[in-house]
Coordinates of N, CA, C and O in Angstrom, one line a residue:
X157 N -16.3 7.9 13.1 CA -16.5 6.5 12.9 C -15.7 6.8 11.5 O -16.0 7.2 10.9
X158 N -15.2 5.6 10.9 CA -14.7 5.8 9.3 C -15.2 4.8 9.2 O -15.3 3.1 9.2
X159 N -15.5 4.6 7.6 CA -16.0 3.9 6.8 C -15.6 3.8 5.4 O -14.6 4.3 5.0
X160 N -14.7 2.3 4.9 CA -13.9 1.7 4.1 C -14.6 1.4 3.0 O -15.5 0.4 3.2
X161 N -14.8 1.7 1.7 CA -15.9 1.8 0.4 C -14.7 0.5 -0.2 O -13.9 1.3 -1.0
X162 N -14.6 -1.3 0.1 CA -13.4 -1.8 -1.3 C -13.9 -2.4 -2.4 O -15.1 -2.4 -2.7
X163 N -13.7 -1.9 -3.5 CA -14.2 -2.9 -4.9 C -12.8 -3.7 -5.1 O -11.8 -2.9 -4.6
X164 N -13.0 -4.2 -5.6 CA -11.8 -5.6 -6.1 C -11.6 -5.1 -7.0 O -12.6 -4.7 -8.4
X165 N -10.4 -4.3 -7.5 CA -9.8 -4.8 -8.8 C -8.0 -5.4 -9.3 O -8.0 -5.1 -8.0
X166 N -8.4 -5.5 -10.0 CA -7.3 -6.1 -10.0 C -5.8 -5.2 -10.7 O -5.3 -3.9 -11.0
X167 N -4.3 -5.7 -9.9 CA -3.2 -5.2 -10.4 C -3.3 -4.3 -10.9 O -3.0 -3.0 -11.7
X168 N -3.1 -5.5 -13.0 CA -3.0 -4.5 -14.7 C -4.0 -3.1 -14.3 O -3.5 -1.9 -15.5
X169 N -5.1 -3.1 -14.2 CA -6.4 -1.8 -13.7 C -5.5 -0.6 -13.4 O -5.8 0.2 -13.6
X170 N -4.7 -1.1 -12.3 CA -4.3 0.4 -11.8 C -2.8 0.2 -12.3 O -2.6 1.3 -11.5
X171 N -2.0 0.2 -12.8 CA -0.6 -0.2 -12.7 C 0.4 0.4 -11.6 O 1.1 0.6 -11.9
X172 N -0.4 -0.9 -10.6 CA 0.7 -0.6 -10.0 C 0.3 -2.2 -9.3 O -0.2 -3.5 -9.2
X173 N 1.8 -2.3 -9.4 CA 2.0 -3.5 -8.2 C 2.8 -4.1 -7.0 O 3.9 -3.2 -6.4
X174 N 2.3 -4.5 -6.0 CA 1.9 -4.2 -4.1 C 3.7 -5.2 -4.3 O 2.2 -6.8 -3.9
X175 N 4.7 -5.6 -3.7 CA 5.0 -6.9 -3.4 C 5.9 -7.1 -2.4 O 6.9 -6.6 -2.5
X176 N 6.7 -8.3 -1.7 CA 5.7 -9.7 -1.8 C 4.5 -9.3 -0.6 O 4.6 -8.7 -0.3
X177 N 3.3 -10.5 -0.8 CA 2.5 -10.1 -0.2 C 2.1 -11.9 0.6 O 1.7 -12.7 -1.0
X178 N 2.0 -12.5 1.8 CA 2.9 -11.2 2.5 C 4.5 -11.0 2.8 O 4.9 -11.6 2.1
X179 N 4.6 -9.8 3.4 CA 6.1 -9.2 3.6 C 6.7 -10.0 4.7 O 5.8 -9.7 5.9
X180 N 7.7 -9.4 5.0 CA 8.2 -8.9 6.0 C 8.6 -8.0 6.7 O 7.8 -7.1 7.6
X181 N 9.7 -7.4 6.5 CA 10.8 -6.3 6.9 C 10.8 -4.9 5.5 O 11.0 -4.4 5.8
X182 N 10.1 -5.3 4.5 CA 10.1 -4.2 3.3 C 9.0 -4.8 2.0 O 8.8 -6.1 2.1
X183 N 8.8 -3.6 1.3 CA 7.5 -3.5 0.8 C 7.7 -3.5 -1.0 O 8.1 -2.0 -0.8
X184 N 7.1 -3.6 -1.7 CA 8.2 -3.3 -3.0 C 6.8 -2.9 -3.8 O 6.0 -3.3 -3.7
X185 N 7.4 -1.9 -4.2 CA 5.7 -1.2 -4.8 C 6.7 -0.6 -6.8 O 7.6 -0.1 -6.3
X186 N 6.0 -1.9 -7.2 CA 6.4 -0.7 -8.4 C 5.4 -0.3 -9.7 O 4.1 -0.6 -9.4
X187 N 5.0 0.8 -10.1 CA 4.0 1.9 -10.7 C 4.1 1.9 -12.9 O 5.9 2.9 -12.5
X188 N 3.6 2.5 -13.2 CA 3.4 3.3 -14.1 C 3.2 4.4 -14.0 O 2.5 5.2 -14.9
X189 N 1.6 4.5 -13.0 CA 1.7 5.6 -12.9 C 1.7 6.6 -11.6 O 3.1 6.7 -10.7
X190 N 1.5 8.0 -11.7 CA 2.4 8.9 -10.5 C 1.5 8.7 -9.5 O 1.0 9.9 -9.0
X191 N 2.0 8.1 -8.4 CA 1.9 8.0 -6.7 C 2.7 8.2 -6.2 O 3.6 8.3 -6.3
X192 N 2.1 9.6 -5.5 CA 2.9 10.5 -4.8 C 3.2 9.9 -3.2 O 4.0 10.4 -2.7
X193 N 2.2 9.1 -2.8 CA 2.3 8.7 -1.0 C 1.4 7.7 -1.4 O 0.3 7.1 -1.9
X194 N 2.4 6.8 -0.1 CA 1.4 5.9 0.2 C 1.0 5.2 1.5 O 2.5 6.0 2.3
X195 N 0.4 4.9 2.3 CA 0.6 5.2 4.2 C 0.1 3.1 3.9 O -0.8 2.8 3.4
X196 N 0.6 2.9 5.3 CA 0.0 1.9 5.9 C -0.9 1.7 7.2 O -0.9 2.5 7.9
X197 N -2.6 1.1 7.1 CA -3.5 1.5 8.1 C -3.6 0.2 8.4 O -4.2 -1.0 8.1
X198 N -3.5 0.1 9.7 CA -4.4 -1.4 10.8 C -5.5 -1.6 10.5 O -6.2 -0.6 9.7
X199 N -6.5 -2.3 11.1 CA -7.5 -2.9 11.2 C -8.3 -1.9 11.8 O -9.7 -1.9 11.6
X200 N -8.4 -1.4 13.0 CA -8.7 0.1 13.3 C -8.7 1.4 12.7 O -9.6 2.6 12.6
X201 N -7.9 1.6 11.2 CA -8.2 2.9 10.8 C -7.2 3.8 11.0 O -7.0 4.6 10.3
X202 N -6.3 3.1 12.3 CA -5.0 3.6 12.1 C -3.7 4.3 11.5 O -3.2 3.0 10.9
X203 N -3.1 4.8 10.6 CA -1.7 5.0 9.9 C -0.6 5.0 10.8 O -0.3 5.4 11.7
X204 N 0.0 3.2 10.5 CA 0.5 3.4 11.5 C 2.3 3.2 10.4 O 3.5 3.4 11.0
X205 N 2.3 3.5 9.0 CA 3.5 4.0 8.7 C 3.0 4.8 7.9 O 1.9 4.8 6.7
X206 N 3.6 5.7 7.0 CA 4.0 6.5 6.0 C 4.7 7.2 5.3 O 5.7 7.7 5.8
X207 N 4.2 7.1 4.5 CA 5.6 6.9 2.5 C 5.8 8.0 1.8 O 4.6 8.5 1.2
X208 N 6.9 8.1 1.4 CA 6.7 9.2 0.7 C 7.0 8.1 -1.0 O 8.6 7.7 -1.2
X209 N 6.3 8.1 -2.6 CA 7.0 7.6 -3.0 C 8.0 8.6 -4.0 O 7.7 9.8 -4.9
X210 N 8.5 8.2 -4.6 CA 9.0 8.8 -5.6 C 9.7 7.7 -6.5 O 10.4 7.1 -7.0
X211 N 9.9 8.2 -8.2 CA 9.6 7.6 -9.2 C 9.0 6.3 -9.4 O 7.8 6.2 -8.2
X212 N 9.1 5.5 -10.7 CA 8.9 3.8 -10.6 C 9.2 2.6 -9.4 O 8.0 2.3 -9.7
X213 N 9.9 2.9 -8.6 CA 10.0 2.3 -8.1 C 10.7 2.1 -6.9 O 11.6 3.1 -6.7
X214 N 10.0 1.7 -5.4 CA 10.2 2.4 -3.9 C 10.3 0.7 -3.4 O 9.0 0.0 -3.6
X215 N 11.3 0.5 -2.9 CA 11.1 -0.8 -1.4 C 10.7 -0.1 0.1 O 11.6 1.0 0.1
X216 N 10.1 0.0 0.7 CA 9.6 0.9 1.9 C 9.9 -0.4 2.7 O 10.0 -1.7 2.8
X217 N 10.1 0.2 4.3 CA 10.9 -0.6 5.0 C 9.6 -0.6 5.6 O 9.2 0.5 6.6
X218 N 9.9 -1.9 6.1 CA 8.3 -2.3 7.3 C 9.1 -2.5 8.9 O 7.8 -2.5 9.1
X219 N 9.9 -2.6 8.6 CA 9.9 -2.5 10.5 C 9.3 -1.8 11.4 O 9.5 -0.5 10.6
X220 N 9.4 -2.2 12.7 CA 8.7 -1.7 13.4 C 7.1 -2.2 13.0 O 6.1 -2.0 13.8
X221 N 6.5 -2.9 12.3 CA 5.4 -2.7 12.3 C 5.0 -4.6 12.7 O 5.5 -4.7 12.5
X222 N 4.2 -4.8 13.8 CA 3.8 -6.3 14.0 C 3.2 -6.5 12.8 O 2.4 -6.4 12.0
X223 N 3.0 -8.4 13.4 CA 2.4 -9.6 12.3 C 0.5 -8.9 12.2 O 0.4 -8.2 13.6
X224 N 0.0 -9.1 11.1 CA -0.8 -8.5 11.1 C -1.5 -8.8 10.1 O -1.0 -8.1 8.6
X225 N -2.9 -8.2 9.8 CA -3.9 -7.5 8.8 C -3.8 -6.5 8.2 O -4.3 -5.8 9.2
X226 N -3.4 -4.9 6.8 CA -2.8 -3.5 6.9 C -3.4 -3.4 5.4 O -3.9 -4.5 4.8
X227 N -4.2 -2.4 5.6 CA -4.2 -2.3 4.1 C -3.6 -1.0 3.6 O -2.8 0.0 4.3
X228 N -2.4 -1.2 2.2 CA -1.9 0.2 2.1 C -2.4 0.9 0.7 O -3.5 0.4 0.0
X229 N -2.4 2.2 1.5 CA -3.2 2.9 0.1 C -1.9 4.2 -0.9 O -0.6 4.7 -0.2
X230 N -2.2 4.2 -1.9 CA -1.6 4.8 -2.4 C -1.9 5.9 -3.1 O -2.9 5.7 -3.8
X231 N -1.4 7.2 -3.0 CA -2.3 8.0 -2.9 C -2.1 8.7 -4.4 O -0.5 9.3 -5.6
X232 N -2.4 8.9 -5.7 CA -2.2 9.8 -6.8 C -2.8 10.4 -7.5 O -4.3 11.2 -7.1
X233 N -2.4 11.7 -8.4 CA -3.6 13.2 -8.7 C -5.1 12.9 -9.3 O -6.1 12.8 -8.8
X234 N -5.2 11.7 -9.7 CA -6.1 11.0 -9.7 C -7.5 9.6 -8.6 O -8.5 9.0 -8.9
X235 N -6.6 9.5 -7.5 CA -7.2 9.4 -6.4 C -7.0 8.2 -6.3 O -5.6 8.1 -5.8
X236 N -7.4 7.4 -4.5 CA -6.7 6.4 -3.9 C -7.3 5.3 -4.8 O -8.0 4.5 -5.0
X237 N -5.4 3.6 -4.7 CA -5.5 2.5 -5.1 C -5.3 2.0 -2.9 O -4.4 2.4 -2.6
X238 N -6.8 0.6 -3.3 CA -5.8 0.3 -1.7 C -6.1 -1.7 -1.7 O -7.0 -1.6 -3.2
X239 N -5.0 -1.7 -1.0 CA -4.7 -3.0 -1.4 C -4.9 -3.6 -0.1 O -3.8 -2.9 1.0
X240 N -5.2 -5.2 0.1 CA -4.9 -5.2 1.2 C -3.3 -6.5 1.4 O -3.5 -7.0 0.3
X241 N -2.8 -6.2 2.7 CA -1.6 -7.2 3.1 C -1.5 -7.5 3.8 O -1.9 -7.7 6.0
X242 N -0.4 -8.6 4.3 CA -0.6 -9.6 5.4 C 1.6 -8.5 5.9 O 2.3 -9.2 5.3
X243 N 1.8 -8.7 6.9 CA 2.2 -8.7 8.1 C 3.1 -9.5 8.3 O 2.1 -10.1 9.5
X244 N 3.5 -10.6 8.3 CA 4.3 -11.5 9.2 C 6.0 -11.2 10.2 O 6.5 -10.5 9.5

């Protein structure tokens, strides 16, 4: 079993913006922190998309992801940032 622990943290505290939310075909990631990887996880804990992040701004293709609620996990040397998104 997978256990997820969530802490509500403001975007400015994490130096990352994830938009638009809700998303449709794409998701923008803007950051000042060195995030290397990002994945999209469904409500069952399965990774449905995995992305390599390059630089401070990335546009991620969400085509093929079914509408629903997902978690976005951004990974850096300092840890993991998690945000809930909705895909329409």
